[in-house]
Amino acid sequence: MLPDPIVQNAESRNQFPTDLPPKYYHEYFTYVLDFVRRRYWHVLNENETIFLDSYDGLSEDAQCLFIRFSNRSKSFFRVNNVSYSEIEDMPAVLTELLENHFIESICEAHKERFAEIIDLFTKPELLVLTKMLEPDVMPSKSIKKPDLVRWLLHTYDFSALCEVISEMEPVVKVTFEAEVMLMKFLFFGNRNADMTEFVIRDLGHVRFQNFDEQHLSIQFETRKDVDDTLMVSLMKEMFDVIKQEQPPEDIYDWFMNWHASSGTGLSAKATASFNAFILRVSAWLERKKMLSQALTIYQLTNDAPARERRVRLLFNLGEIEEALALCEEIAESPQNADERFFSLDFYEKIKNKKSRIIKRTTRALKAAEAIEVAVSFRFRVEMGAIEYYQSLGYNAFFSENEPWRTLFGLLFWDIIYDTNVQTIHNPFQRIPTDFFLPDFYFKRSDLLKERLAAAHSKEIIDEMVRQTYEEMYGTTNVLVPWYDGALEKVLTLTSLLTVEQIRLVMLEIALNLRENTRGFPDILVWNETEYAFIEIKSPTDHLSSRQLHWQHFFVEHGVKSRVVRVNWLKEEILVQSESSDDR
């Protein structure tokens, strides 16, 4: 159980509203627009400032209906289906939006989006529409809706279809879609977060870090920063759609044409996102057996795992010398454990002309000791190992990455979320924007080292961790889980290590948060005289490069750690053994 003060503080902070006022979304949207006005006015274009001024001129109910439209995934709406209890005079509000150009009636300009319009109607309704167009020509009632839609488009002019649809029931389209998208993008800084962040905060599902808005930094300094970052995000979304519909040859041409016309000379702000996009497209082409094309795109970045994939593709394409040279380049400056061990293994494979080699991870696994665990733990191998060590008198729990991440998150909480580093840009930010970039360490190295220098004893470390845990309990932090026992795991870990070992592991994590917050051993076992972090492997499991990295690191710095293989002990053998013991 948690210490009483922590429980009391947690309970006092959990008094959240259980519902929201009728126009809660209006408050949220207004806040977003005001936030963008204050911080990003310098990057807005004329259309966006016109949108903001025009929005301010609407009545509150008209603003509410526009927000309702904008928050939905569809762009077109049947007027007769629009109903919100908090908006009283719907016809007047629709008229206001129409007169102020926040919605528009369907027209010739929407021809390319007819599929979205027609999707608003059921097949029986479309049959009625067909009868209105030409009473004597009626498709069979058994016709499928997609076939009926194709027949309508083939048979009738789009303007005639719009006219009949409007007679049957007015359909409108929400406008200013690009402007609203940009407002949200500027506020959140990405396309993943949305207005539901406000809702989950106010319903108490997530407690966000409390930032003073005046200390938040601007994420986008120039319009080019905005346009390039948003463009890459939209291209990622487009790729996810068209890869389901088009052959890989067309996808390759699409990407290369885009890169030639718009993908070069991107703002530095968009670079990390662009590199991630490169890796996504290349990996997909590789899976589609488009090896040369995948290699061409991989060559646009050196971000891991691009260089590894290039070596493999070069080798498969017969470019042996080039593959060897790239292996040597990777070995000189690996970005992570995967690159480090891959470059050594693959270089050996090529140089010795072996079709297969025993990888360093496999060698380490084969050299590991073995224990016997009941086969009933086949799908819970770590729990079986915990039970095995507990039967030998050890304390044990499942550790893996969590206590290490939690220790890092608690020990450096204020440094991670330090607004002076200028990586916190909005009040809903769960992690700083440089969290998974090399910049994280470089920007904070002095602060991190100062903190570790101040934490020069286990007592001080434990006090820092306890205090942060109590003060920040329940606040979202990607590294820190909140449940009974999480703190105790961290304190067990710190009790077993020396201050210097803690310092070294924390600095190693800080150097590469994306890679070095993973790969820690599965379980921790200890008694009064010894301890060990143990990586448990079933007979069908493999050792990863990250796991081997931490094994090497721990050995180098005197942290007791090892790999242990599990052999399954058949239940009948177990029963016989127990019977012999009884005799």
Coordinates of C-alpha atoms in Angstrom, one line a residue:
M1 CA 0.0 0.0 0.0
L2 CA 1.0 3.6 -0.5
P3 CA 2.1 5.6 2.5
D4 CA -0.9 7.4 4.0
P5 CA 0.0 10.9 3.0
I6 CA 0.4 9.9 -0.6
V7 CA -3.0 8.2 -0.5
Q8 CA -4.6 11.2 1.1
N9 CA -3.1 13.6 -1.4
A10 CA -4.1 11.4 -4.3
E11 CA -7.7 11.2 -3.1
S12 CA -7.9 14.9 -2.6
R13 CA -6.7 15.6 -6.1
N14 CA -9.2 13.1 -7.6
Q15 CA -12.3 15.2 -7.1
F16 CA -13.1 15.7 -10.8
P17 CA -16.4 16.7 -12.5
T18 CA -18.4 13.7 -13.7
D19 CA -20.1 15.6 -16.5
L20 CA -19.6 18.7 -18.6
P21 CA -21.8 21.8 -19.3
P22 CA -23.8 21.7 -22.5
K23 CA -21.5 24.1 -24.5
Y24 CA -18.2 22.7 -23.1
Y25 CA -16.8 22.4 -26.6
H26 CA -17.3 26.1 -27.3
E27 CA -15.1 27.0 -24.4
Y28 CA -12.4 24.6 -25.6
F29 CA -12.5 25.8 -29.2
T30 CA -12.4 29.5 -28.1
Y31 CA -9.4 28.8 -26.0
V32 CA -7.6 27.2 -28.9
L33 CA -8.3 30.1 -31.2
D34 CA -7.2 32.7 -28.5
F35 CA -4.1 30.6 -27.9
V36 CA -3.2 30.6 -31.6
R37 CA -3.9 34.4 -31.9
R38 CA -1.6 35.2 -29.0
R39 CA 1.3 33.0 -30.0
Y40 CA 1.2 32.4 -33.7
W41 CA -0.3 35.6 -35.2
H42 CA 3.0 36.2 -37.0
V43 CA 2.7 33.0 -39.1
L44 CA -1.0 33.3 -40.1
N45 CA -1.9 34.1 -43.7
E46 CA -4.8 36.3 -44.9
N47 CA -7.4 33.5 -45.1
E48 CA -6.7 32.4 -41.6
T49 CA -7.0 35.9 -40.1
I50 CA -10.2 36.4 -42.1
F51 CA -11.5 33.2 -40.6
L52 CA -10.7 34.3 -37.0
D53 CA -12.3 37.7 -37.5
S54 CA -15.4 36.2 -39.2
Y55 CA -15.7 33.6 -36.4
D56 CA -15.7 36.3 -33.8
G57 CA -18.6 38.0 -35.6
L58 CA -20.9 35.0 -35.3
S59 CA -23.5 34.5 -32.5
E60 CA -22.6 32.0 -29.8
D61 CA -25.1 29.4 -31.1
A62 CA -23.7 29.8 -34.7
Q63 CA -20.2 29.3 -33.3
C64 CA -21.4 26.2 -31.5
L65 CA -22.9 24.6 -34.6
F66 CA -19.8 25.4 -36.7
I67 CA -17.7 23.8 -34.0
R68 CA -20.0 20.7 -34.0
F69 CA -19.6 20.5 -37.7
S70 CA -15.8 21.0 -37.6
N71 CA -15.3 18.4 -34.9
R72 CA -17.0 15.6 -37.0
S73 CA -15.1 13.5 -39.5
K74 CA -17.6 14.3 -42.3
S75 CA -17.7 17.5 -44.3
F76 CA -21.3 17.2 -45.6
F77 CA -24.4 17.2 -43.5
R78 CA -28.1 16.7 -44.1
V79 CA -29.9 19.7 -42.7
N80 CA -32.9 17.8 -41.4
N81 CA -30.6 15.5 -39.4
V82 CA -28.8 18.4 -37.6
S83 CA -30.1 18.6 -34.0
Y84 CA -28.3 19.6 -30.8
S85 CA -30.2 20.3 -27.7
E86 CA -28.1 23.2 -26.6
I87 CA -28.8 25.1 -29.9
E88 CA -32.4 26.4 -29.8
D89 CA -33.3 28.0 -33.1
M90 CA -31.6 25.7 -35.6
P91 CA -33.1 27.2 -38.8
A92 CA -31.9 30.6 -37.8
V93 CA -28.4 29.4 -36.9
L94 CA -28.1 27.5 -40.2
T95 CA -29.1 30.6 -42.0
E96 CA -26.5 32.7 -40.1
L97 CA -23.8 30.2 -41.0
L98 CA -24.8 30.1 -44.6
E99 CA -25.0 33.9 -44.9
N100 CA -21.5 34.2 -43.3
H101 CA -20.0 31.5 -45.5
F102 CA -19.3 29.0 -42.7
I103 CA -21.4 26.5 -44.5
E104 CA -22.3 26.2 -48.2
S105 CA -25.0 24.4 -50.2
I106 CA -23.8 21.6 -52.4
C107 CA -22.9 22.8 -55.9
E108 CA -20.7 22.1 -58.9
A109 CA -17.6 22.8 -56.9
H110 CA -18.2 19.6 -54.9
K111 CA -18.3 17.3 -57.9
E112 CA -15.1 15.5 -56.9
R113 CA -16.6 14.7 -53.5
F114 CA -19.9 13.4 -54.7
A115 CA -19.2 10.0 -53.0
E116 CA -19.2 11.7 -49.7
I117 CA -22.5 13.4 -50.4
I118 CA -24.3 10.3 -51.7
D119 CA -23.0 8.3 -48.7
L120 CA -25.3 10.4 -46.5
F121 CA -28.4 8.6 -48.0
T122 CA -29.6 5.0 -47.8
K123 CA -30.3 2.9 -50.8
P124 CA -34.1 3.3 -50.4
E125 CA -33.6 7.1 -50.3
L126 CA -31.5 6.9 -53.5
L127 CA -34.2 4.9 -55.2
V128 CA -36.7 7.7 -54.3
L129 CA -34.2 10.2 -55.7
T130 CA -33.9 8.2 -58.9
K131 CA -37.7 8.3 -59.3
M132 CA -37.7 12.0 -58.9
L133 CA -35.1 12.3 -61.7
E134 CA -36.9 10.1 -64.2
P135 CA -40.1 8.3 -63.1
D136 CA -40.1 6.0 -66.0
V137 CA -36.5 4.7 -65.5
M138 CA -36.1 2.8 -62.3
P139 CA -33.3 0.4 -61.4
S140 CA -34.2 -2.9 -59.8
K141 CA -34.8 -2.7 -56.0
S142 CA -32.3 -5.6 -55.7
I143 CA -29.5 -3.4 -57.0
K144 CA -26.6 -2.9 -54.6
K145 CA -25.9 0.6 -53.3
P146 CA -22.4 1.0 -54.9
D147 CA -23.9 -0.1 -58.3
L148 CA -26.7 2.3 -57.9
V149 CA -24.3 5.2 -57.1
R150 CA -22.2 4.3 -60.2
W151 CA -25.4 4.2 -62.4
L152 CA -26.5 7.6 -61.1
L153 CA -23.2 9.2 -61.8
H154 CA -23.0 7.6 -65.3
T155 CA -26.6 8.5 -66.2
Y156 CA -27.1 12.0 -64.8
D157 CA -25.2 15.3 -64.8
F158 CA -23.8 16.2 -61.4
S159 CA -25.6 19.6 -61.3
A160 CA -28.9 17.7 -61.9
L161 CA -28.2 15.3 -59.1
C162 CA -27.4 18.3 -56.7
E163 CA -30.6 20.0 -57.7
V164 CA -32.7 16.9 -57.0
I165 CA -30.9 16.1 -53.7
S166 CA -31.6 19.7 -52.6
E167 CA -35.3 19.3 -53.4
M168 CA -35.5 16.1 -51.4
E169 CA -33.5 17.5 -48.5
P170 CA -30.9 20.3 -48.3
V171 CA -27.3 19.2 -47.8
V172 CA -24.6 21.6 -46.7
K173 CA -20.8 21.5 -46.5
V174 CA -18.8 23.0 -43.7
T175 CA -16.2 25.5 -44.8
F176 CA -12.9 26.8 -43.5
E177 CA -11.8 23.2 -43.1
A178 CA -8.1 24.0 -43.9
E179 CA -8.2 27.0 -41.5
V180 CA -9.6 24.9 -38.6
M181 CA -7.1 22.2 -39.2
L182 CA -4.3 24.7 -39.0
M183 CA -5.6 26.2 -35.8
K184 CA -5.6 22.8 -34.1
F185 CA -2.2 21.9 -35.6
L186 CA -0.7 25.1 -34.3
F187 CA -2.2 24.5 -30.9
F188 CA -1.2 20.8 -30.4
G189 CA 1.9 20.8 -32.6
N190 CA 0.9 17.6 -34.4
R191 CA -2.0 15.8 -36.1
N192 CA -2.3 13.1 -33.5
A193 CA -3.8 15.0 -30.6
D194 CA -7.3 16.5 -30.9
M195 CA -10.0 18.3 -28.9
T196 CA -10.7 15.2 -26.8
E197 CA -7.7 16.1 -24.8
F198 CA -9.8 18.9 -23.1
V199 CA -12.5 16.4 -22.4
I200 CA -10.3 13.7 -20.8
R201 CA -8.7 16.4 -18.7
D202 CA -12.0 17.8 -17.4
L203 CA -13.5 14.3 -16.8
G204 CA -10.4 13.4 -14.8
H205 CA -9.2 10.6 -17.0
V206 CA -5.8 12.2 -17.3
R207 CA -4.1 14.8 -15.1
F208 CA -1.8 16.9 -17.2
Q209 CA 1.3 18.7 -16.0
N210 CA 0.4 22.2 -14.8
F211 CA 2.3 24.7 -17.0
D212 CA 2.3 28.5 -16.7
E213 CA 1.2 29.5 -20.2
Q214 CA 3.5 32.6 -20.2
H215 CA 6.4 30.2 -19.9
L216 CA 5.4 28.0 -22.9
S217 CA 7.6 28.4 -25.9
I218 CA 6.6 28.8 -29.6
Q219 CA 6.9 25.6 -31.6
F220 CA 6.9 27.2 -35.0
E221 CA 9.0 30.3 -35.6
T222 CA 8.2 30.7 -39.3
R223 CA 5.5 29.9 -41.7
K224 CA 7.8 27.5 -43.5
D225 CA 8.2 25.6 -40.2
V226 CA 4.4 25.3 -40.1
D227 CA 3.8 24.4 -43.8
D228 CA 6.6 21.9 -44.0
T229 CA 5.7 20.0 -40.8
L230 CA 2.0 20.0 -41.6
M231 CA 2.8 18.8 -45.2
V232 CA 4.8 15.8 -44.0
S233 CA 2.1 14.9 -41.6
L234 CA -0.6 15.0 -44.3
M235 CA 1.6 13.0 -46.7
K236 CA 1.9 10.3 -44.0
E237 CA -1.9 10.2 -43.7
M238 CA -2.3 10.0 -47.5
F239 CA 0.2 7.2 -47.7
D240 CA -1.7 5.2 -45.2
V241 CA -4.8 5.5 -47.4
I242 CA -3.4 5.0 -50.9
K243 CA -1.2 2.1 -50.0
Q244 CA -4.4 0.1 -49.6
E245 CA -5.6 1.1 -53.0
Q246 CA -2.6 1.4 -55.4
P247 CA 0.2 -1.0 -56.5
P248 CA 3.6 -0.5 -55.0
E249 CA 5.0 0.8 -58.3
D250 CA 2.6 3.7 -58.2
I251 CA 3.3 4.4 -54.6
Y252 CA 7.0 4.6 -55.4
D253 CA 6.4 7.1 -58.2
W254 CA 4.0 9.1 -56.0
F255 CA 6.6 9.4 -53.3
M256 CA 9.5 10.3 -55.6
N257 CA 7.5 12.9 -57.5
W258 CA 6.5 14.5 -54.2
H259 CA 10.0 14.4 -52.9
A260 CA 11.3 16.0 -56.1
S261 CA 8.8 18.8 -56.0
S262 CA 8.2 19.5 -52.3
G263 CA 10.2 17.1 -50.2
T264 CA 13.6 18.8 -50.6
G265 CA 14.8 21.8 -48.7
L266 CA 12.4 21.1 -45.8
S267 CA 12.6 23.2 -42.7
A268 CA 14.7 21.7 -39.9
K269 CA 11.5 21.6 -37.8
A270 CA 10.1 19.0 -40.2
T271 CA 13.2 16.9 -40.6
A272 CA 12.6 14.3 -37.9
S273 CA 9.0 13.7 -39.1
F274 CA 10.2 13.5 -42.7
N275 CA 12.9 10.9 -41.8
A276 CA 10.2 8.8 -40.0
F277 CA 8.1 9.0 -43.2
I278 CA 11.0 7.8 -45.3
L279 CA 11.5 4.8 -43.1
R280 CA 7.8 4.0 -43.3
V281 CA 7.6 4.1 -47.1
S282 CA 10.8 2.3 -47.6
A283 CA 9.9 -0.6 -45.2
W284 CA 6.6 -1.0 -47.0
L285 CA 8.2 -1.1 -50.4
E286 CA 10.7 -3.7 -49.1
R287 CA 7.9 -5.9 -47.9
K288 CA 6.4 -5.6 -51.3
K289 CA 9.7 -7.0 -52.8
M290 CA 10.5 -3.6 -54.4
L291 CA 14.2 -3.8 -53.3
S292 CA 15.8 -1.3 -55.6
Q293 CA 13.1 1.2 -55.0
A294 CA 13.2 0.7 -51.2
L295 CA 17.0 1.2 -51.3
T296 CA 16.6 4.5 -53.2
I297 CA 14.3 5.9 -50.6
Y298 CA 16.3 4.5 -47.6
Q299 CA 19.3 6.5 -49.0
L300 CA 17.4 9.7 -48.2
T301 CA 18.1 9.4 -44.4
N302 CA 20.7 7.9 -42.0
D303 CA 18.2 7.6 -39.2
A304 CA 18.1 4.0 -37.8
P305 CA 17.3 1.5 -39.1
A306 CA 17.9 3.0 -42.6
R307 CA 21.6 2.1 -42.8
E308 CA 21.0 -1.5 -41.6
R309 CA 18.3 -2.0 -44.2
R310 CA 20.5 -0.5 -46.9
V311 CA 23.3 -3.0 -46.1
R312 CA 20.9 -5.9 -46.4
L313 CA 19.5 -4.6 -49.6
L314 CA 22.9 -3.9 -51.1
F315 CA 24.0 -7.4 -50.2
N316 CA 20.8 -8.9 -51.7
L317 CA 21.3 -6.9 -54.9
G318 CA 24.9 -8.1 -55.2
E319 CA 26.6 -4.8 -54.3
I320 CA 29.0 -6.5 -51.9
E321 CA 31.8 -3.9 -51.6
E322 CA 29.3 -1.2 -51.0
A323 CA 27.6 -3.2 -48.3
L324 CA 30.9 -3.9 -46.6
A325 CA 31.9 -0.2 -46.6
L326 CA 28.5 0.7 -45.1
C327 CA 29.0 -1.9 -42.4
E328 CA 32.3 -0.4 -41.5
E329 CA 30.8 3.1 -41.4
I330 CA 28.0 1.9 -39.0
A331 CA 30.5 0.1 -36.8
E332 CA 32.5 3.3 -36.4
S333 CA 29.5 5.3 -35.2
P334 CA 26.5 3.1 -34.3
Q335 CA 23.3 5.0 -33.4
N336 CA 22.0 2.2 -31.2
A337 CA 22.5 -1.4 -30.1
D338 CA 20.8 -2.8 -33.2
E339 CA 23.2 -1.0 -35.5
R340 CA 26.2 -1.9 -33.3
F341 CA 25.7 -5.7 -33.2
F342 CA 24.3 -5.8 -36.7
S343 CA 27.3 -4.2 -38.3
L344 CA 29.7 -6.6 -36.5
D345 CA 27.6 -9.7 -37.4
F346 CA 26.9 -8.8 -41.0
Y347 CA 30.4 -7.7 -41.7
E348 CA 31.6 -11.1 -40.5
K349 CA 29.0 -12.8 -42.6
I350 CA 30.1 -11.0 -45.8
K351 CA 33.8 -11.1 -45.2
N352 CA 33.9 -14.8 -44.4
K353 CA 31.4 -15.6 -47.2
K354 CA 29.2 -17.5 -44.9
S355 CA 25.5 -18.1 -45.8
R356 CA 24.7 -18.2 -42.1
I357 CA 26.6 -16.9 -39.0
I358 CA 25.8 -17.3 -35.3
K359 CA 24.9 -13.8 -34.2
R360 CA 26.3 -12.3 -31.1
T361 CA 22.9 -12.3 -29.5
T362 CA 22.5 -16.0 -30.2
R363 CA 26.0 -16.8 -28.9
A364 CA 25.1 -15.0 -25.6
L365 CA 21.9 -16.9 -25.3
K366 CA 23.5 -20.3 -26.0
A367 CA 26.1 -19.6 -23.3
A368 CA 23.5 -18.7 -20.7
E369 CA 22.7 -21.0 -17.8
A370 CA 19.4 -22.9 -17.8
I371 CA 16.7 -23.5 -15.3
E372 CA 13.7 -25.9 -15.4
V373 CA 10.2 -24.5 -15.1
A374 CA 6.9 -26.3 -15.3
V375 CA 5.5 -26.3 -18.8
S376 CA 2.2 -24.9 -17.5
F377 CA 4.1 -21.5 -17.5
R378 CA 4.7 -21.8 -21.3
F379 CA 2.8 -18.5 -21.9
R380 CA 3.9 -16.9 -18.7
V381 CA 7.6 -17.7 -18.7
E382 CA 8.6 -14.7 -16.5
M383 CA 6.0 -15.7 -13.8
G384 CA 7.4 -19.3 -14.0
A385 CA 10.9 -18.0 -13.4
I386 CA 9.7 -15.8 -10.5
E387 CA 8.1 -18.8 -8.9
Y388 CA 11.3 -20.9 -9.5
Y389 CA 13.5 -18.3 -7.7
Q390 CA 11.0 -17.8 -4.9
S391 CA 11.1 -21.6 -4.3
L392 CA 14.8 -21.1 -3.7
G393 CA 14.2 -18.5 -1.1
Y394 CA 14.7 -15.4 -3.2
N395 CA 12.4 -12.3 -3.4
A396 CA 11.4 -11.7 -7.0
F397 CA 9.3 -9.4 -9.1
F398 CA 8.7 -8.6 -12.8
S399 CA 10.9 -5.6 -13.5
E400 CA 12.0 -5.2 -17.1
N401 CA 11.9 -1.5 -18.1
E402 CA 9.4 -0.1 -15.7
P403 CA 11.4 0.6 -12.5
W404 CA 14.3 2.0 -14.5
R405 CA 12.0 4.3 -16.5
T406 CA 10.1 5.3 -13.3
L407 CA 13.3 6.1 -11.5
F408 CA 14.4 8.3 -14.4
G409 CA 11.1 10.0 -14.6
L410 CA 10.9 10.7 -10.9
L411 CA 14.5 11.8 -10.4
F412 CA 14.5 14.2 -13.3
W413 CA 10.8 15.1 -13.6
D414 CA 11.3 18.9 -13.4
I415 CA 14.2 18.7 -15.8
I416 CA 12.2 16.7 -18.3
Y417 CA 9.4 19.3 -18.3
D418 CA 11.5 22.4 -17.8
T419 CA 9.9 25.1 -19.8
N420 CA 13.2 27.0 -20.0
V421 CA 14.5 24.4 -22.4
Q422 CA 11.8 25.6 -24.8
T423 CA 10.3 22.2 -25.7
I424 CA 6.9 22.6 -24.0
H425 CA 4.5 24.4 -26.3
N426 CA 0.9 23.6 -25.2
P427 CA -0.8 22.8 -21.9
F428 CA -1.6 19.2 -23.0
Q429 CA 1.9 18.2 -23.8
R430 CA 2.7 14.7 -22.4
I431 CA 6.3 14.8 -23.4
P432 CA 8.7 17.5 -24.6
T433 CA 9.1 17.8 -28.3
D434 CA 12.7 16.7 -28.1
F435 CA 12.0 13.7 -25.9
F436 CA 13.1 11.1 -28.5
L437 CA 15.8 13.2 -30.1
P438 CA 19.5 13.6 -29.4
D439 CA 18.7 17.2 -28.4
F440 CA 17.1 16.0 -25.2
Y441 CA 20.5 15.2 -23.6
F442 CA 22.5 18.0 -25.2
K443 CA 20.0 20.6 -24.0
R444 CA 19.8 19.2 -20.5
S445 CA 23.3 17.7 -19.9
D446 CA 24.3 20.3 -17.3
L447 CA 21.0 20.0 -15.5
L448 CA 21.1 16.2 -15.4
K449 CA 24.7 16.1 -14.1
E450 CA 23.9 18.7 -11.5
R451 CA 21.0 16.7 -10.3
L452 CA 23.1 13.5 -10.1
A453 CA 25.9 15.4 -8.3
A454 CA 23.3 16.6 -5.7
A455 CA 22.0 13.0 -5.4
H456 CA 25.3 11.8 -3.8
S457 CA 23.8 9.2 -1.4
K458 CA 21.1 6.6 -1.6
E459 CA 19.2 8.4 1.1
I460 CA 19.0 11.6 -0.9
I461 CA 18.0 9.7 -4.1
D462 CA 15.2 7.9 -2.2
E463 CA 14.0 11.2 -0.7
M464 CA 14.0 12.9 -4.1
V465 CA 12.1 10.0 -5.6
R466 CA 9.5 9.8 -2.7
Q467 CA 8.9 13.5 -2.7
T468 CA 8.3 13.7 -6.5
Y469 CA 6.1 10.6 -6.3
E470 CA 3.9 12.2 -3.6
E471 CA 3.8 15.7 -5.2
M472 CA 3.1 14.5 -8.8
Y473 CA 0.9 11.5 -8.0
G474 CA -1.5 10.8 -10.9
T475 CA 0.1 13.4 -13.3
T476 CA 0.7 12.1 -16.7
N477 CA 4.4 11.2 -17.5
V478 CA 5.2 8.7 -20.2
L479 CA 7.9 7.2 -18.0
V480 CA 6.0 6.9 -14.7
P481 CA 3.0 4.5 -14.0
W482 CA 0.7 5.1 -11.0
Y483 CA -0.3 2.0 -9.1
D484 CA 0.3 0.5 -5.7
G485 CA 3.7 -1.0 -5.6
A486 CA 5.4 1.1 -8.4
L487 CA 7.3 3.2 -5.9
E488 CA 8.4 0.1 -3.9
K489 CA 9.9 -1.4 -7.0
V490 CA 12.0 1.7 -7.6
L491 CA 13.2 1.8 -4.0
T492 CA 14.1 -1.9 -4.1
L493 CA 16.2 -1.2 -7.2
T494 CA 18.0 1.8 -5.6
S495 CA 18.7 -0.2 -2.4
L496 CA 20.6 -2.9 -4.3
L497 CA 22.8 -0.6 -6.5
T498 CA 25.6 1.8 -5.6
V499 CA 25.1 5.5 -6.2
E500 CA 27.7 5.4 -9.0
Q501 CA 25.8 2.6 -10.7
I502 CA 22.6 4.5 -10.5
R503 CA 24.3 7.6 -11.9
L504 CA 25.8 5.7 -14.9
V505 CA 22.5 3.9 -15.8
M506 CA 20.6 7.2 -15.6
L507 CA 23.1 9.0 -17.9
E508 CA 23.0 6.1 -20.4
I509 CA 19.2 6.3 -20.5
A510 CA 19.4 10.1 -21.0
L511 CA 21.7 9.7 -24.0
N512 CA 19.0 8.0 -26.1
L513 CA 15.5 7.9 -24.5
R514 CA 14.0 6.1 -27.5
E515 CA 16.4 3.2 -27.4
N516 CA 17.7 3.1 -23.8
T517 CA 14.4 3.0 -22.0
R518 CA 14.0 -0.6 -23.4
G519 CA 15.8 -3.9 -23.2
F520 CA 16.3 -4.1 -19.4
P521 CA 16.2 -7.6 -17.9
D522 CA 12.8 -9.2 -17.2
I523 CA 13.0 -9.9 -13.5
L524 CA 14.8 -8.9 -10.3
V525 CA 15.7 -11.5 -7.7
W526 CA 17.4 -10.8 -4.4
N527 CA 17.9 -12.0 -0.8
E528 CA 19.8 -10.7 2.2
T529 CA 23.2 -11.4 0.5
E530 CA 22.9 -11.1 -3.2
Y531 CA 20.7 -9.9 -6.1
A532 CA 20.5 -10.3 -9.9
F533 CA 18.7 -8.7 -12.8
I534 CA 17.8 -11.7 -15.0
E535 CA 16.7 -11.8 -18.7
I536 CA 14.5 -14.8 -19.0
K537 CA 14.3 -16.7 -22.3
S538 CA 12.0 -19.5 -23.2
P539 CA 13.2 -22.2 -25.7
T540 CA 11.6 -20.3 -28.6
D541 CA 12.6 -16.8 -27.6
H542 CA 15.5 -14.7 -28.9
L543 CA 17.8 -12.2 -27.3
S544 CA 17.5 -8.7 -28.8
S545 CA 20.4 -6.3 -29.4
R546 CA 19.0 -3.9 -26.8
Q547 CA 18.9 -6.6 -24.2
L548 CA 22.5 -7.6 -25.0
H549 CA 23.5 -4.0 -24.8
W550 CA 22.2 -3.7 -21.2
Q551 CA 23.9 -7.0 -20.3
H552 CA 27.2 -5.7 -21.5
F553 CA 26.7 -2.4 -19.8
F554 CA 25.8 -4.0 -16.5
V555 CA 28.8 -6.3 -16.6
E556 CA 31.1 -3.3 -17.4
H557 CA 29.8 -1.4 -14.4
G558 CA 29.4 -4.2 -11.9
V559 CA 25.6 -4.5 -11.9
K560 CA 24.7 -8.1 -11.2
S561 CA 22.9 -9.3 -14.3
R562 CA 22.7 -12.4 -16.5
V563 CA 20.6 -14.2 -19.1
V564 CA 18.9 -17.4 -18.1
R565 CA 17.3 -19.9 -20.5
V566 CA 14.2 -21.8 -19.5
N567 CA 13.7 -25.6 -20.2
W568 CA 10.2 -26.9 -19.8
L569 CA 9.7 -29.4 -17.1
K570 CA 6.9 -31.8 -18.1
E571 CA 4.1 -32.1 -15.6
E572 CA 4.4 -35.9 -15.3
I573 CA 8.1 -35.5 -14.3
L574 CA 7.0 -33.0 -11.7
V575 CA 4.4 -35.3 -10.3
Q576 CA 6.9 -38.2 -10.1
S577 CA 9.3 -36.0 -8.3
E578 CA 6.7 -35.0 -5.7
S579 CA 5.7 -38.7 -5.2
S580 CA 9.3 -39.7 -4.6
D581 CA 9.6 -36.9 -2.0
D582 CA 6.5 -38.2 -0.2
R583 CA 8.1 -41.7 0.0

